[in-house]
C-alpha atoms as a printed R data frame, in Angstrom:
   type eleno elety resid chain resno        x       y       z
1  ATOM     1    CA   GLU     A     1 -128.028  49.139  -2.914
2  ATOM     2    CA   ALA     A     2 -127.474  50.027  -6.587
3  ATOM     3    CA   ASP     A     3 -124.493  47.685  -6.691
4  ATOM     4    CA   SER     A     4 -126.517  44.817  -5.288
5  ATOM     5    CA   MET     A     5 -129.248  45.493  -7.894
6  ATOM     6    CA   THR     A     6 -126.661  45.542 -10.667
7  ATOM     7    CA   GLN     A     7 -125.116  42.324  -9.377
8  ATOM     8    CA   LYS     A     8 -128.545  40.688  -9.207
9  ATOM     9    CA   GLU     A     9 -129.309  41.770 -12.792
10 ATOM    10    CA   LEU     A    10 -125.909  40.562 -13.972
11 ATOM    11    CA   ALA     A    11 -126.443  37.210 -12.266
12 ATOM    12    CA   GLN     A    12 -129.872  36.894 -13.906
13 ATOM    13    CA   ASN     A    13 -128.397  37.801 -17.293
14 ATOM    14    CA   VAL     A    14 -125.617  35.237 -16.860
15 ATOM    15    CA   ASP     A    15 -128.180  32.580 -15.909
16 ATOM    16    CA   SER     A    16 -130.310  33.522 -18.897
17 ATOM    17    CA   LEU     A    17 -127.296  33.344 -21.241
18 ATOM    18    CA   LYS     A    18 -126.266  29.990 -19.776
19 ATOM    19    CA   GLU     A    19 -129.749  28.573 -20.301
20 ATOM    20    CA   SER     A    20 -129.853  29.906 -23.866
21 ATOM    21    CA   PHE     A    21 -126.412  28.454 -24.588
22 ATOM    22    CA   ASP     A    22 -127.420  25.063 -23.139
23 ATOM    23    CA   ASN     A    23 -130.595  25.008 -25.246
24 ATOM    24    CA   ASN     A    24 -128.721  25.931 -28.414
25 ATOM    25    CA   LEU     A    25 -126.017  23.380 -27.711
26 ATOM    26    CA   ASN     A    26 -128.643  20.675 -27.172
27 ATOM    27    CA   ARG     A    27 -130.274  21.559 -30.506
28 ATOM    28    CA   VAL     A    28 -126.913  21.371 -32.281
29 ATOM    29    CA   VAL     A    29 -126.127  18.013 -30.672
30 ATOM    30    CA   GLN     A    30 -129.540  16.616 -31.652
31 ATOM    31    CA   THR     A    31 -129.116  17.867 -35.220
32 ATOM    32    CA   MET     A    32 -125.685  16.256 -35.459
33 ATOM    33    CA   LYS     A    33 -127.001  12.953 -34.073
34 ATOM    34    CA   SER     A    34 -129.852  12.978 -36.574
35 ATOM    35    CA   SER     A    35 -127.479  13.802 -39.400
36 ATOM    36    CA   ASN     A    36 -125.162  10.964 -38.392
37 ATOM    37    CA   GLU     A    37 -128.064   8.517 -38.239
38 ATOM    38    CA   ASN     A    38 -129.174   9.561 -41.731
39 ATOM    39    CA   PHE     A    39 -125.613   9.203 -43.015
40 ATOM    40    CA   ASP     A    40 -125.283   5.757 -41.430
41 ATOM    41    CA   ALA     A    41 -128.568   4.631 -42.987
42 ATOM    42    CA   LYS     A    42 -127.472   5.861 -46.419
43 ATOM    43    CA   MET     A    43 -124.093   4.139 -46.076
44 ATOM    44    CA   ASN     A    44 -125.784   0.893 -45.048
45 ATOM    45    CA   THR     A    45 -128.043   1.085 -48.101
46 ATOM    46    CA   LEU     A    46 -125.080   1.795 -50.359
47 ATOM    47    CA   ASN     A    47 -123.095  -1.081 -48.838
48 ATOM    48    CA   GLN     A    48 -126.006  -3.445 -49.406
49 ATOM    49    CA   HIS     A    49 -126.260  -2.393 -53.064
50 ATOM    50    CA   VAL     A    50 -122.528  -2.947 -53.516
51 ATOM    51    CA   LYS     A    51 -122.772  -6.395 -51.912
52 ATOM    52    CA   ASP     A    52 -125.712  -7.260 -54.157
53 ATOM    53    CA   GLU     A    53 -123.819  -6.149 -57.262
54 ATOM    54    CA   ILE     A    54 -120.731  -8.126 -56.246
55 ATOM    55    CA   GLY     A    55 -122.924 -11.176 -55.660
56 ATOM    56    CA   ALA     A    56 -124.482 -10.773 -59.106
57 ATOM    57    CA   LEU     A    57 -121.035 -10.439 -60.703
58 ATOM    58    CA   LYS     A    58 -119.828 -13.575 -58.918
59 ATOM    59    CA   ASP     A    59 -122.854 -15.462 -60.239
60 ATOM    60    CA   GLU     A    60 -122.126 -14.267 -63.771
61 ATOM    61    CA   ILE     A    61 -118.469 -15.281 -63.465
62 ATOM    62    CA   VAL     A    62 -119.446 -18.751 -62.265
63 ATOM    63    CA   ALA     A    63 -121.910 -19.090 -65.148
64 ATOM    64    CA   LEU     A    64 -119.298 -17.950 -67.683
65 ATOM    65    CA   LYS     A    65 -116.724 -20.331 -66.220
66 ATOM    66    CA   SER     A    66 -119.189 -23.181 -66.439
67 ATOM    67    CA   LEU     A    67 -120.013 -22.265 -70.047
68 ATOM    68    CA   LEU     A    68 -116.321 -22.070 -70.925
69 ATOM    69    CA   GLU     A    69 -115.696 -25.470 -69.345
70 ATOM    70    CA   GLU     A    70 -118.614 -26.925 -71.297
71 ATOM    71    CA   GLU     A    71 -117.317 -25.448 -74.569
72 ATOM    72    CA   THR     A    72 -113.848 -26.827 -73.834
73 ATOM    73    CA   LYS     A    73 -115.359 -30.298 -73.269
74 ATOM    74    CA   GLN     A    74 -117.300 -30.050 -76.514
75 ATOM    75    CA   LYS     A    75 -114.163 -29.079 -78.473
76 ATOM    76    CA   THR     A    76 -112.257 -31.960 -76.908
77 ATOM    77    CA   LEU     A    77 -115.000 -34.416 -77.894
78 ATOM    78    CA   GLU     A    78 -115.069 -33.056 -81.473
79 ATOM    79    CA   ARG     A    79 -111.352 -33.762 -81.942
């Protein structure tokens, strides 16, 4: 009878540990998912800023090229 009581207690303890482990694992998984989502959002924001800066640089290059072409035309006309 004592052995069956001990086995019952052990089984309950194992079930309790399993439930605790499952709960902790679920919390860790949820934390990791949340962290990944935050990281992805930050990377998307950073990528958008980089794209915007590259777009602005392209616009400046086009404007400088146009200005250079205009100056070259003016010098040609002056000669």
